[in-house]
C-alpha atoms as a PDB file:
ATOM      1  CA  MET A   1      24.106  42.087  -3.418  1.00  0.00           C
ATOM      2  CA  GLY A   2      21.319  39.966  -4.830  1.00  0.00           C
ATOM      3  CA  SER A   3      22.112  37.063  -2.524  1.00  0.00           C
ATOM      4  CA  GLU A   4      22.123  39.418   0.503  1.00  0.00           C
ATOM      5  CA  LYS A   5      18.682  40.749  -0.420  1.00  0.00           C
ATOM      6  CA  GLY A   6      17.462  37.181  -0.914  1.00  0.00           C
ATOM      7  CA  ALA A   7      18.803  36.184   2.496  1.00  0.00           C
ATOM      8  CA  LYS A   8      17.153  39.181   4.206  1.00  0.00           C
ATOM      9  CA  LYS A   9      13.872  38.420   2.455  1.00  0.00           C
ATOM     10  CA  PHE A  10      14.022  34.782   3.599  1.00  0.00           C
ATOM     11  CA  LEU A  11      14.775  35.788   7.205  1.00  0.00           C
ATOM     12  CA  LYS A  12      11.637  37.957   7.194  1.00  0.00           C
ATOM     13  CA  SER A  13       9.481  35.294   5.525  1.00  0.00           C
ATOM     14  CA  LYS A  14       6.750  33.122   7.038  1.00  0.00           C
ATOM     15  CA  LEU A  15       8.725  30.032   6.015  1.00  0.00           C
ATOM     16  CA  PHE A  16      11.693  31.060   8.181  1.00  0.00           C
ATOM     17  CA  SER A  17       9.340  31.634  11.140  1.00  0.00           C
ATOM     18  CA  LEU A  18       7.915  28.145  10.643  1.00  0.00           C
ATOM     19  CA  ILE A  19      11.383  26.606  10.558  1.00  0.00           C
ATOM     20  CA  ILE A  20      12.200  28.370  13.846  1.00  0.00           C
ATOM     21  CA  LEU A  21       8.938  27.036  15.334  1.00  0.00           C
ATOM     22  CA  LEU A  22       9.810  23.506  14.189  1.00  0.00           C
ATOM     23  CA  ALA A  23      13.290  23.829  15.720  1.00  0.00           C
ATOM     24  CA  ALA A  24      11.783  25.110  18.984  1.00  0.00           C
ATOM     25  CA  LEU A  25       9.346  22.173  19.119  1.00  0.00           C
ATOM     26  CA  THR A  26      12.234  19.773  18.550  1.00  0.00           C
ATOM     27  CA  VAL A  27      14.202  21.275  21.435  1.00  0.00           C
ATOM     28  CA  ILE A  28      11.189  21.278  23.773  1.00  0.00           C
ATOM     29  CA  PHE A  29      10.260  17.658  23.089  1.00  0.00           C
ATOM     30  CA  THR A  30      13.908  16.515  23.214  1.00  0.00           C
ATOM     31  CA  VAL A  31      14.280  17.959  26.707  1.00  0.00           C
ATOM     32  CA  TRP A  32      10.814  16.828  27.833  1.00  0.00           C
ATOM     33  CA  ALA A  33      11.396  13.297  26.532  1.00  0.00           C
ATOM     34  CA  ALA A  34      14.738  13.104  28.337  1.00  0.00           C
ATOM     35  CA  LEU A  35      13.027  14.087  31.590  1.00  0.00           C
ATOM     36  CA  VAL A  36      10.578  11.164  31.292  1.00  0.00           C
ATOM     37  CA  GLY A  37      13.245   8.701  30.200  1.00  0.00           C
ATOM     38  CA  GLU A  38      12.468   8.702  26.476  1.00  0.00           C
ATOM     39  CA  LYS A  39      14.306   9.840  23.337  1.00  0.00           C
ATOM     40  CA  TYR A  40      12.868  12.274  20.802  1.00  0.00           C
ATOM     41  CA  ALA A  41      15.739  13.599  18.647  1.00  0.00           C
ATOM     42  CA  SER A  42      16.634  10.540  16.567  1.00  0.00           C
ATOM     43  CA  ILE A  43      16.503   9.088  13.053  1.00  0.00           C
ATOM     44  CA  ASN A  44      13.620   6.896  14.221  1.00  0.00           C
ATOM     45  CA  THR A  45      11.644  10.028  15.133  1.00  0.00           C
ATOM     46  CA  ILE A  46      12.251  11.551  11.698  1.00  0.00           C
ATOM     47  CA  LEU A  47      11.098   8.365   9.967  1.00  0.00           C
ATOM     48  CA  SER A  48       8.074   8.057  12.262  1.00  0.00           C
ATOM     49  CA  ILE A  49       7.017  11.665  11.595  1.00  0.00           C
ATOM     50  CA  GLY A  50       7.479  11.080   7.865  1.00  0.00           C
ATOM     51  CA  ASP A  51       5.336   7.966   8.090  1.00  0.00           C
ATOM     52  CA  LEU A  52       2.619   9.839   9.980  1.00  0.00           C
ATOM     53  CA  MET A  53       2.357  12.585   7.371  1.00  0.00           C
ATOM     54  CA  ILE A  54       2.109  10.381   4.246  1.00  0.00           C
ATOM     55  CA  VAL A  55      -1.671  10.233   3.814  1.00  0.00           C
ATOM     56  CA  THR A  56      -2.316  13.780   5.020  1.00  0.00           C
ATOM     57  CA  SER A  57       0.300  15.157   2.605  1.00  0.00           C
ATOM     58  CA  PHE A  58      -1.961  14.627  -0.395  1.00  0.00           C
ATOM     59  CA  LEU A  59      -4.933  16.279   1.321  1.00  0.00           C
ATOM     60  CA  ALA A  60      -2.726  19.209   2.370  1.00  0.00           C
ATOM     61  CA  ILE A  61      -1.390  19.698  -1.169  1.00  0.00           C
ATOM     62  CA  GLY A  62      -4.899  19.643  -2.650  1.00  0.00           C
ATOM     63  CA  ALA A  63      -6.180  22.024   0.019  1.00  0.00           C
ATOM     64  CA  GLY A  64      -3.221  24.365  -0.436  1.00  0.00           C
ATOM     65  CA  MET A  65      -3.583  24.582  -4.215  1.00  0.00           C
ATOM     66  CA  LEU A  66      -7.287  25.406  -3.941  1.00  0.00           C
ATOM     67  CA  MET A  67      -6.792  27.935  -1.151  1.00  0.00           C
ATOM     68  CA  VAL A  68      -4.190  29.829  -3.182  1.00  0.00           C
ATOM     69  CA  SER A  69      -6.920  30.347  -5.793  1.00  0.00           C
ATOM     70  CA  GLY A  70      -9.392  31.514  -3.140  1.00  0.00           C
ATOM     71  CA  ASN A  71     -11.456  28.326  -2.735  1.00  0.00           C
ATOM     72  CA  LEU A  72     -11.847  25.698  -0.033  1.00  0.00           C
ATOM     73  CA  ASP A  73     -12.552  21.949  -0.131  1.00  0.00           C
ATOM     74  CA  LEU A  74     -14.117  20.381   2.967  1.00  0.00           C
ATOM     75  CA  SER A  75     -14.969  17.146   1.150  1.00  0.00           C
ATOM     76  CA  ALA A  76     -11.442  15.859   0.445  1.00  0.00           C
ATOM     77  CA  ALA A  77     -11.273  13.429   3.384  1.00  0.00           C
ATOM     78  CA  ALA A  78     -14.710  11.994   2.580  1.00  0.00           C
ATOM     79  CA  ILE A  79     -13.762  11.638  -1.098  1.00  0.00           C
ATOM     80  CA  GLY A  80     -10.526   9.904  -0.072  1.00  0.00           C
ATOM     81  CA  ALA A  81     -12.487   7.513   2.154  1.00  0.00           C
ATOM     82  CA  PHE A  82     -14.838   6.812  -0.756  1.00  0.00           C
ATOM     83  CA  SER A  83     -11.904   5.937  -3.039  1.00  0.00           C
ATOM     84  CA  CYS A  84     -10.484   3.679  -0.318  1.00  0.00           C
ATOM     85  CA  VAL A  85     -13.755   1.757   0.080  1.00  0.00           C
ATOM     86  CA  LEU A  86     -14.501   1.704  -3.664  1.00  0.00           C
ATOM     87  CA  MET A  87     -11.125   0.156  -4.428  1.00  0.00           C
ATOM     88  CA  ALA A  88     -11.583  -2.452  -1.693  1.00  0.00           C
ATOM     89  CA  ALA A  89     -15.053  -3.319  -3.056  1.00  0.00           C
ATOM     90  CA  CYS A  90     -13.638  -3.600  -6.592  1.00  0.00           C
ATOM     91  CA  LEU A  91     -10.989  -6.030  -5.414  1.00  0.00           C
ATOM     92  CA  LYS A  92     -13.024  -8.175  -3.023  1.00  0.00           C
ATOM     93  CA  TYR A  93     -16.649  -8.044  -4.195  1.00  0.00           C
ATOM     94  CA  TRP A  94     -16.377  -7.504  -7.933  1.00  0.00           C
ATOM     95  CA  ALA A  95     -13.077  -9.253  -8.769  1.00  0.00           C
ATOM     96  CA  ILE A  96     -11.775  -6.272 -10.752  1.00  0.00           C
ATOM     97  CA  PRO A  97      -7.999  -6.332 -11.497  1.00  0.00           C
ATOM     98  CA  THR A  98      -5.877  -4.194  -9.172  1.00  0.00           C
ATOM     99  CA  GLY A  99      -4.774  -1.658 -11.798  1.00  0.00           C
ATOM    100  CA  ALA A 100      -8.346  -1.123 -12.982  1.00  0.00           C
ATOM    101  CA  ALA A 101      -9.577  -0.846  -9.375  1.00  0.00           C
ATOM    102  CA  ILE A 102      -7.037   1.915  -8.645  1.00  0.00           C
ATOM    103  CA  ILE A 103      -8.005   3.774 -11.832  1.00  0.00           C
ATOM    104  CA  LEU A 104     -11.729   3.504 -11.008  1.00  0.00           C
ATOM    105  CA  ALA A 105     -11.103   4.806  -7.472  1.00  0.00           C
ATOM    106  CA  LEU A 106      -9.173   7.802  -8.816  1.00  0.00           C
ATOM    107  CA  ILE A 107     -11.741   8.514 -11.553  1.00  0.00           C
ATOM    108  CA  GLY A 108     -14.539   8.418  -8.965  1.00  0.00           C
ATOM    109  CA  SER A 109     -12.624  10.898  -6.810  1.00  0.00           C
ATOM    110  CA  ILE A 110     -12.022  13.230  -9.770  1.00  0.00           C
ATOM    111  CA  VAL A 111     -15.746  13.127 -10.618  1.00  0.00           C
ATOM    112  CA  PHE A 112     -16.588  14.295  -7.092  1.00  0.00           C
ATOM    113  CA  GLY A 113     -14.072  17.120  -7.509  1.00  0.00           C
ATOM    114  CA  ILE A 114     -15.620  18.182 -10.818  1.00  0.00           C
ATOM    115  CA  ILE A 115     -19.103  18.177  -9.262  1.00  0.00           C
ATOM    116  CA  ASN A 116     -17.737  20.490  -6.548  1.00  0.00           C
ATOM    117  CA  ALA A 117     -16.482  22.807  -9.299  1.00  0.00           C
ATOM    118  CA  VAL A 118     -19.884  22.755 -11.030  1.00  0.00           C
ATOM    119  CA  LEU A 119     -21.656  23.709  -7.790  1.00  0.00           C
ATOM    120  CA  VAL A 120     -19.214  26.555  -7.142  1.00  0.00           C
ATOM    121  CA  ASN A 121     -18.921  27.915 -10.694  1.00  0.00           C
ATOM    122  CA  GLU A 122     -22.295  27.240 -12.303  1.00  0.00           C
ATOM    123  CA  PHE A 123     -24.614  27.465  -9.293  1.00  0.00           C
ATOM    124  CA  ASN A 124     -22.567  30.092  -7.414  1.00  0.00           C
ATOM    125  CA  PHE A 125     -22.446  28.135  -4.144  1.00  0.00           C
ATOM    126  CA  ALA A 126     -19.828  29.205  -1.629  1.00  0.00           C
ATOM    127  CA  SER A 127     -17.067  26.598  -1.855  1.00  0.00           C
ATOM    128  CA  PHE A 128     -17.222  25.627   1.812  1.00  0.00           C
ATOM    129  CA  ILE A 129     -20.990  25.011   1.574  1.00  0.00           C
ATOM    130  CA  ALA A 130     -20.777  23.063  -1.703  1.00  0.00           C
ATOM    131  CA  THR A 131     -17.931  20.870  -0.505  1.00  0.00           C
ATOM    132  CA  MET A 132     -19.497  20.300   2.910  1.00  0.00           C
ATOM    133  CA  ALA A 133     -22.606  18.974   1.144  1.00  0.00           C
ATOM    134  CA  MET A 134     -20.436  16.883  -1.184  1.00  0.00           C
ATOM    135  CA  ALA A 135     -18.734  15.338   1.843  1.00  0.00           C
ATOM    136  CA  SER A 136     -22.120  13.952   2.927  1.00  0.00           C
ATOM    137  CA  VAL A 137     -22.782  12.661  -0.587  1.00  0.00           C
ATOM    138  CA  ALA A 138     -19.382  10.944  -0.684  1.00  0.00           C
ATOM    139  CA  LYS A 139     -20.031   9.322   2.697  1.00  0.00           C
ATOM    140  CA  GLY A 140     -23.398   8.060   1.452  1.00  0.00           C
ATOM    141  CA  ALA A 141     -21.808   6.673  -1.721  1.00  0.00           C
ATOM    142  CA  MET A 142     -19.151   4.997   0.415  1.00  0.00           C
ATOM    143  CA  GLN A 143     -21.840   3.298   2.505  1.00  0.00           C
ATOM    144  CA  PHE A 144     -23.547   2.110  -0.691  1.00  0.00           C
ATOM    145  CA  VAL A 145     -20.478   0.508  -2.283  1.00  0.00           C
ATOM    146  CA  SER A 146     -19.415  -1.104   1.005  1.00  0.00           C
ATOM    147  CA  VAL A 147     -22.605  -3.189   1.321  1.00  0.00           C
ATOM    148  CA  SER A 148     -21.560  -6.794   1.901  1.00  0.00           C
ATOM    149  CA  PRO A 149     -23.168  -9.422  -0.382  1.00  0.00           C
ATOM    150  CA  GLU A 150     -23.388 -11.741   2.641  1.00  0.00           C
ATOM    151  CA  SER A 151     -24.920  -9.430   5.248  1.00  0.00           C
ATOM    152  CA  GLY A 152     -26.579  -6.870   2.979  1.00  0.00           C
ATOM    153  CA  SER A 153     -25.296  -4.008   5.149  1.00  0.00           C
ATOM    154  CA  PRO A 154     -22.352  -1.565   4.947  1.00  0.00           C
ATOM    155  CA  THR A 155     -19.183  -2.952   6.450  1.00  0.00           C
ATOM    156  CA  THR A 156     -15.432  -2.412   6.530  1.00  0.00           C
ATOM    157  CA  ILE A 157     -13.913  -4.488   3.704  1.00  0.00           C
ATOM    158  CA  ASN A 158     -10.771  -6.449   4.520  1.00  0.00           C
ATOM    159  CA  VAL A 159      -8.548  -6.976   1.495  1.00  0.00           C
ATOM    160  CA  SER A 160      -5.317  -8.905   0.980  1.00  0.00           C
ATOM    161  CA  ASN A 161      -3.584  -7.599  -2.144  1.00  0.00           C
ATOM    162  CA  GLU A 162       0.148  -7.610  -2.785  1.00  0.00           C
ATOM    163  CA  ILE A 163       0.172  -4.583  -5.122  1.00  0.00           C
ATOM    164  CA  THR A 164      -1.752  -2.248  -2.824  1.00  0.00           C
ATOM    165  CA  LYS A 165       0.228  -3.532   0.151  1.00  0.00           C
ATOM    166  CA  PHE A 166       3.439  -2.688  -1.722  1.00  0.00           C
ATOM    167  CA  ILE A 167       2.187   0.848  -2.430  1.00  0.00           C
ATOM    168  CA  GLY A 168       1.201   1.414   1.173  1.00  0.00           C
ATOM    169  CA  THR A 169       3.841  -0.386   3.208  1.00  0.00           C
ATOM    170  CA  TYR A 170       6.976  -1.132   1.158  1.00  0.00           C
ATOM    171  CA  LYS A 171      10.141   0.447   2.557  1.00  0.00           C
ATOM    172  CA  ILE A 172      13.074   1.274   0.308  1.00  0.00           C
ATOM    173  CA  GLY A 173      16.158  -0.354   1.786  1.00  0.00           C
ATOM    174  CA  GLY A 174      13.903  -1.541   4.587  1.00  0.00           C
ATOM    175  CA  VAL A 175      13.928   1.992   6.013  1.00  0.00           C
ATOM    176  CA  ILE A 176      12.274   4.699   3.885  1.00  0.00           C
ATOM    177  CA  PRO A 177       8.551   4.208   3.101  1.00  0.00           C
ATOM    178  CA  PHE A 178       7.886   4.101  -0.643  1.00  0.00           C
ATOM    179  CA  ALA A 179       4.661   6.085  -0.100  1.00  0.00           C
ATOM    180  CA  LEU A 180       6.648   8.827   1.664  1.00  0.00           C
ATOM    181  CA  VAL A 181       8.844   9.187  -1.417  1.00  0.00           C
ATOM    182  CA  ILE A 182       5.690   9.588  -3.529  1.00  0.00           C
ATOM    183  CA  ALA A 183       4.414  12.264  -1.127  1.00  0.00           C
ATOM    184  CA  LEU A 184       7.730  14.175  -1.226  1.00  0.00           C
ATOM    185  CA  ILE A 185       7.798  14.026  -5.033  1.00  0.00           C
ATOM    186  CA  ALA A 186       4.231  15.387  -5.046  1.00  0.00           C
ATOM    187  CA  PHE A 187       5.288  18.307  -2.830  1.00  0.00           C
ATOM    188  CA  ILE A 188       8.185  19.092  -5.190  1.00  0.00           C
ATOM    189  CA  ILE A 189       6.039  18.896  -8.340  1.00  0.00           C
ATOM    190  CA  TYR A 190       3.219  21.041  -6.969  1.00  0.00           C
ATOM    191  CA  GLY A 191       5.731  23.428  -5.409  1.00  0.00           C
ATOM    192  CA  LEU A 192       7.330  23.961  -8.825  1.00  0.00           C
ATOM    193  CA  ILE A 193       3.908  24.419 -10.431  1.00  0.00           C
ATOM    194  CA  LEU A 194       3.067  27.146  -7.924  1.00  0.00           C
ATOM    195  CA  ALA A 195       6.424  28.897  -7.960  1.00  0.00           C
ATOM    196  CA  LYS A 196       7.652  28.513 -11.529  1.00  0.00           C
ATOM    197  CA  SER A 197       4.782  27.892 -13.955  1.00  0.00           C
ATOM    198  CA  LYS A 198       2.407  30.211 -15.792  1.00  0.00           C
ATOM    199  CA  PHE A 199      -0.505  28.276 -14.304  1.00  0.00           C
ATOM    200  CA  GLY A 200       0.835  28.905 -10.805  1.00  0.00           C
ATOM    201  CA  MET A 201       1.053  32.633 -11.496  1.00  0.00           C
ATOM    202  CA  GLN A 202      -2.533  32.583 -12.749  1.00  0.00           C
ATOM    203  CA  MET A 203      -3.634  30.829  -9.548  1.00  0.00           C
ATOM    204  CA  TYR A 204      -2.104  33.579  -7.422  1.00  0.00           C
ATOM    205  CA  LEU A 205      -3.761  36.264  -9.558  1.00  0.00           C
ATOM    206  CA  VAL A 206      -7.169  34.585  -9.367  1.00  0.00           C
ATOM    207  CA  GLY A 207      -6.856  34.142  -5.603  1.00  0.00           C
ATOM    208  CA  GLY A 208      -5.645  37.692  -5.049  1.00  0.00           C
ATOM    209  CA  ASN A 209      -8.104  39.490  -7.319  1.00  0.00           C
ATOM    210  CA  PRO A 210     -10.476  37.425  -9.534  1.00  0.00           C
ATOM    211  CA  ASN A 211     -11.852  40.486 -11.368  1.00  0.00           C
ATOM    212  CA  ALA A 212      -8.389  41.792 -12.247  1.00  0.00           C
ATOM    213  CA  ALA A 213      -7.387  38.285 -13.339  1.00  0.00           C
ATOM    214  CA  ARG A 214     -10.439  38.082 -15.600  1.00  0.00           C
ATOM    215  CA  LEU A 215      -9.659  41.459 -17.140  1.00  0.00           C
ATOM    216  CA  SER A 216      -6.116  40.308 -17.873  1.00  0.00           C
ATOM    217  CA  GLY A 217      -7.442  37.386 -19.924  1.00  0.00           C
ATOM    218  CA  ILE A 218      -7.329  34.632 -17.290  1.00  0.00           C
ATOM    219  CA  ASN A 219     -10.336  32.301 -16.992  1.00  0.00           C
ATOM    220  CA  PRO A 220     -10.992  31.812 -13.237  1.00  0.00           C
ATOM    221  CA  LYS A 221     -13.639  29.155 -13.927  1.00  0.00           C
ATOM    222  CA  LYS A 222     -11.203  27.012 -15.885  1.00  0.00           C
ATOM    223  CA  ILE A 223      -8.634  27.234 -13.102  1.00  0.00           C
ATOM    224  CA  SER A 224     -11.294  26.394 -10.524  1.00  0.00           C
ATOM    225  CA  TYR A 225     -12.374  23.273 -12.450  1.00  0.00           C
ATOM    226  CA  ILE A 226      -8.767  22.088 -12.749  1.00  0.00           C
ATOM    227  CA  LEU A 227      -8.032  22.656  -9.061  1.00  0.00           C
ATOM    228  CA  PHE A 228     -11.222  21.022  -7.747  1.00  0.00           C
ATOM    229  CA  ALA A 229     -10.600  18.019 -10.011  1.00  0.00           C
ATOM    230  CA  ASN A 230      -7.009  17.967  -8.761  1.00  0.00           C
ATOM    231  CA  SER A 231      -8.182  18.098  -5.147  1.00  0.00           C
ATOM    232  CA  GLY A 232     -10.447  15.107  -5.832  1.00  0.00           C
ATOM    233  CA  PHE A 233      -7.587  13.257  -7.527  1.00  0.00           C
ATOM    234  CA  LEU A 234      -5.191  13.843  -4.613  1.00  0.00           C
ATOM    235  CA  ALA A 235      -7.889  12.786  -2.146  1.00  0.00           C
ATOM    236  CA  GLY A 236      -8.252   9.610  -4.204  1.00  0.00           C
ATOM    237  CA  VAL A 237      -4.487   9.010  -4.017  1.00  0.00           C
ATOM    238  CA  ALA A 238      -4.675   9.446  -0.226  1.00  0.00           C
ATOM    239  CA  GLY A 239      -7.487   6.876  -0.120  1.00  0.00           C
ATOM    240  CA  VAL A 240      -5.569   4.385  -2.259  1.00  0.00           C
ATOM    241  CA  ILE A 241      -2.478   4.676  -0.059  1.00  0.00           C
ATOM    242  CA  TYR A 242      -4.587   4.426   3.106  1.00  0.00           C
ATOM    243  CA  MET A 243      -6.110   1.186   1.821  1.00  0.00           C
ATOM    244  CA  GLY A 244      -2.661  -0.167   1.003  1.00  0.00           C
ATOM    245  CA  ARG A 245      -1.397   0.679   4.477  1.00  0.00           C
ATOM    246  CA  SER A 246      -4.377  -0.739   6.360  1.00  0.00           C
ATOM    247  CA  SER A 247      -5.463  -3.526   3.925  1.00  0.00           C
ATOM    248  CA  GLN A 248      -9.013  -2.311   4.517  1.00  0.00           C
ATOM    249  CA  GLY A 249     -11.767  -0.390   2.834  1.00  0.00           C
ATOM    250  CA  ASP A 250     -12.382   1.394   6.111  1.00  0.00           C
ATOM    251  CA  LEU A 251     -15.686   3.254   6.592  1.00  0.00           C
ATOM    252  CA  ASN A 252     -13.906   5.551   9.063  1.00  0.00           C
ATOM    253  CA  ALA A 253     -10.893   6.200   6.821  1.00  0.00           C
ATOM    254  CA  LEU A 254      -9.307   9.673   6.846  1.00  0.00           C
ATOM    255  CA  GLN A 255     -11.821  11.072   9.369  1.00  0.00           C
ATOM    256  CA  LEU A 256      -9.061  12.766  11.363  1.00  0.00           C
ATOM    257  CA  ASN A 257      -7.082  13.952   8.342  1.00  0.00           C
ATOM    258  CA  GLN A 258      -9.307  16.639   6.786  1.00  0.00           C
ATOM    259  CA  PHE A 259      -8.594  19.465   9.193  1.00  0.00           C
ATOM    260  CA  THR A 260      -4.965  18.435   9.621  1.00  0.00           C
ATOM    261  CA  GLY A 261      -4.460  19.122   5.912  1.00  0.00           C
ATOM    262  CA  LEU A 262      -6.262  22.470   6.116  1.00  0.00           C
ATOM    263  CA  THR A 263      -4.400  23.448   9.284  1.00  0.00           C
ATOM    264  CA  ALA A 264      -1.065  22.627   7.637  1.00  0.00           C
ATOM    265  CA  ALA A 265      -1.962  24.804   4.638  1.00  0.00           C
ATOM    266  CA  ILE A 266      -3.055  27.748   6.810  1.00  0.00           C
ATOM    267  CA  LEU A 267      -0.156  27.366   9.246  1.00  0.00           C
ATOM    268  CA  GLY A 268       2.155  27.204   6.236  1.00  0.00           C
ATOM    269  CA  GLY A 269       1.112  30.669   5.100  1.00  0.00           C
ATOM    270  CA  ILE A 270      -1.695  30.043   2.611  1.00  0.00           C
ATOM    271  CA  SER A 271      -4.468  32.519   3.307  1.00  0.00           C
ATOM    272  CA  PHE A 272      -8.185  31.732   3.297  1.00  0.00           C
ATOM    273  CA  GLY A 273      -8.508  34.816   1.110  1.00  0.00           C
ATOM    274  CA  GLY A 274      -6.204  33.309  -1.522  1.00  0.00           C
ATOM    275  CA  GLY A 275      -3.297  34.763  -3.466  1.00  0.00           C
ATOM    276  CA  THR A 276      -0.479  33.892  -1.031  1.00  0.00           C
ATOM    277  CA  GLY A 277       1.534  30.931   0.216  1.00  0.00           C
ATOM    278  CA  SER A 278       3.792  28.173  -1.036  1.00  0.00           C
ATOM    279  CA  MET A 279       4.095  24.390  -0.982  1.00  0.00           C
ATOM    280  CA  ALA A 280       7.299  24.698   1.062  1.00  0.00           C
ATOM    281  CA  GLY A 281       5.239  26.425   3.759  1.00  0.00           C
ATOM    282  CA  VAL A 282       2.557  23.713   3.609  1.00  0.00           C
ATOM    283  CA  PHE A 283       5.240  21.028   3.930  1.00  0.00           C
ATOM    284  CA  VAL A 284       6.852  22.655   6.970  1.00  0.00           C
ATOM    285  CA  GLY A 285       3.390  23.313   8.476  1.00  0.00           C
ATOM    286  CA  LEU A 286       2.591  19.607   8.115  1.00  0.00           C
ATOM    287  CA  LEU A 287       5.956  18.704   9.650  1.00  0.00           C
ATOM    288  CA  ILE A 288       5.172  20.917  12.653  1.00  0.00           C
ATOM    289  CA  LEU A 289       1.769  19.311  13.215  1.00  0.00           C
ATOM    290  CA  ASN A 290       3.115  15.766  12.992  1.00  0.00           C
ATOM    291  CA  ALA A 291       6.219  16.568  15.037  1.00  0.00           C
ATOM    292  CA  PHE A 292       3.880  17.932  17.708  1.00  0.00           C
ATOM    293  CA  ASP A 293       1.585  14.867  17.578  1.00  0.00           C
ATOM    294  CA  PHE A 294       4.489  12.416  17.725  1.00  0.00           C
ATOM    295  CA  GLY A 295       6.144  14.391  20.508  1.00  0.00           C
ATOM    296  CA  THR A 296       3.049  14.220  22.699  1.00  0.00           C
ATOM    297  CA  VAL A 297       3.013  10.434  22.258  1.00  0.00           C
ATOM    298  CA  ILE A 298       6.696  10.136  23.180  1.00  0.00           C
ATOM    299  CA  VAL A 299       6.237  12.136  26.418  1.00  0.00           C
ATOM    300  CA  HIS A 300       3.006  10.270  27.271  1.00  0.00           C
ATOM    301  CA  PHE A 301       0.885  13.401  27.046  1.00  0.00           C
ATOM    302  CA  SER A 302      -2.896  12.837  27.262  1.00  0.00           C
ATOM    303  CA  SER A 303      -4.481  12.280  23.835  1.00  0.00           C
ATOM    304  CA  TYR A 304      -7.435  14.429  24.938  1.00  0.00           C
ATOM    305  CA  TRP A 305      -5.200  17.418  25.584  1.00  0.00           C
ATOM    306  CA  THR A 306      -3.357  16.761  22.335  1.00  0.00           C
ATOM    307  CA  THR A 307      -6.660  17.159  20.473  1.00  0.00           C
ATOM    308  CA  VAL A 308      -7.401  20.368  22.377  1.00  0.00           C
ATOM    309  CA  LEU A 309      -3.959  21.819  21.650  1.00  0.00           C
ATOM    310  CA  THR A 310      -4.201  20.865  17.961  1.00  0.00           C
ATOM    311  CA  GLY A 311      -7.500  22.746  17.812  1.00  0.00           C
ATOM    312  CA  LEU A 312      -5.878  25.729  19.510  1.00  0.00           C
ATOM    313  CA  LEU A 313      -3.070  25.572  16.959  1.00  0.00           C
ATOM    314  CA  LEU A 314      -5.674  25.825  14.181  1.00  0.00           C
ATOM    315  CA  LEU A 315      -7.218  28.841  15.927  1.00  0.00           C
ATOM    316  CA  VAL A 316      -3.788  30.475  16.183  1.00  0.00           C
ATOM    317  CA  ALA A 317      -3.164  29.806  12.487  1.00  0.00           C
ATOM    318  CA  LEU A 318      -6.552  31.300  11.559  1.00  0.00           C
ATOM    319  CA  THR A 319      -5.918  34.340  13.756  1.00  0.00           C
ATOM    320  CA  MET A 320      -2.520  34.877  12.138  1.00  0.00           C
ATOM    321  CA  ASP A 321      -4.132  34.540   8.710  1.00  0.00           C
ATOM    322  CA  TYR A 322      -6.832  37.083   9.642  1.00  0.00           C
ATOM    323  CA  TYR A 323      -4.390  39.748  10.846  1.00  0.00           C
ATOM    324  CA  SER A 324      -1.994  39.075   7.980  1.00  0.00           C
ATOM    325  CA  SER A 325      -4.833  39.598   5.458  1.00  0.00           C
ATOM    326  CA  LYS A 326      -5.939  42.714   7.329  1.00  0.00           C
ATOM    327  CA  ARG A 327      -2.419  44.209   7.169  1.00  0.00           C
ATOM    328  CA  ALA A 328      -2.143  43.376   3.468  1.00  0.00           C
ATOM    329  CA  LYS A 329      -5.445  45.131   2.707  1.00  0.00           C
ATOM    330  CA  LYS A 330      -4.389  48.184   4.727  1.00  0.00           C
ATOM    331  CA  ALA A 331      -1.110  48.343   2.818  1.00  0.00           C
ATOM    332  CA  LEU A 332      -2.960  48.319  -0.493  1.00  0.00           C
ATOM    333  CA  SER A 333      -5.484  51.024   0.522  1.00  0.00           C
END
């Protein structure tokens, strides 16, 4: 009886709808690719999609965790780019050991996250405004640390480092990217935190109704500080892996990843209003976005139209979120 109810609940869930959408995309691109003489449904496609989603995974997890609690971080990509450039500068300009450079990059990212939390909690800024401003600050800091001693101007920093290259490009058995395994482990850990831990339950309560959460003894500020710091940390991890993959402290790093992470979280069922969603949904949402992007490349679809359709997908996700929130409020009233 219990298993039947669980099955019915799953079939009505957002996650099941997303899995159906992913399956439909796979069928469409498999047929389309065959018509243009290409192959989509293959192990190579799965590995390529996994490789594409590595860096964005960490931004999506950070965004999802914050959105469950009712907040938003628009600075994550800029913070990740800062950590990427800072680590490259540590290695090339300042001769700092690799381990220390990684730690400094992550600490710097966490500090940005904590400052976001201060602006939101102590100065009562709306999270999207505070983090949008912090994105500009992070970009400015990135320009500062990237100044070349030779030219005296900001520049992309090329770095050759075996440890960071291992983190970013090593493939287990010559097939599975090591960084992808890290990303999947992160999804599992954060998924368990959301679904099984007391802290996860508190996040849902804070996102659903902050006043009720406060009255029940939960400290929304404390949770906000932890989650903003966590978002900064995960952005830093994304930056470290990006540097390892590209061997560069790239001034344009992660520019295209910010809204992909947010779109994956929203598409995966996490509401802007907070209080709903899961990491499984975020993961499948990210799979859908990257399966779509890779599919358009396979069938030689115009990159301009791909950008347009990705934007439309975000609009669809936002519209679904709006009507879903509206129905939930009506049900409660």
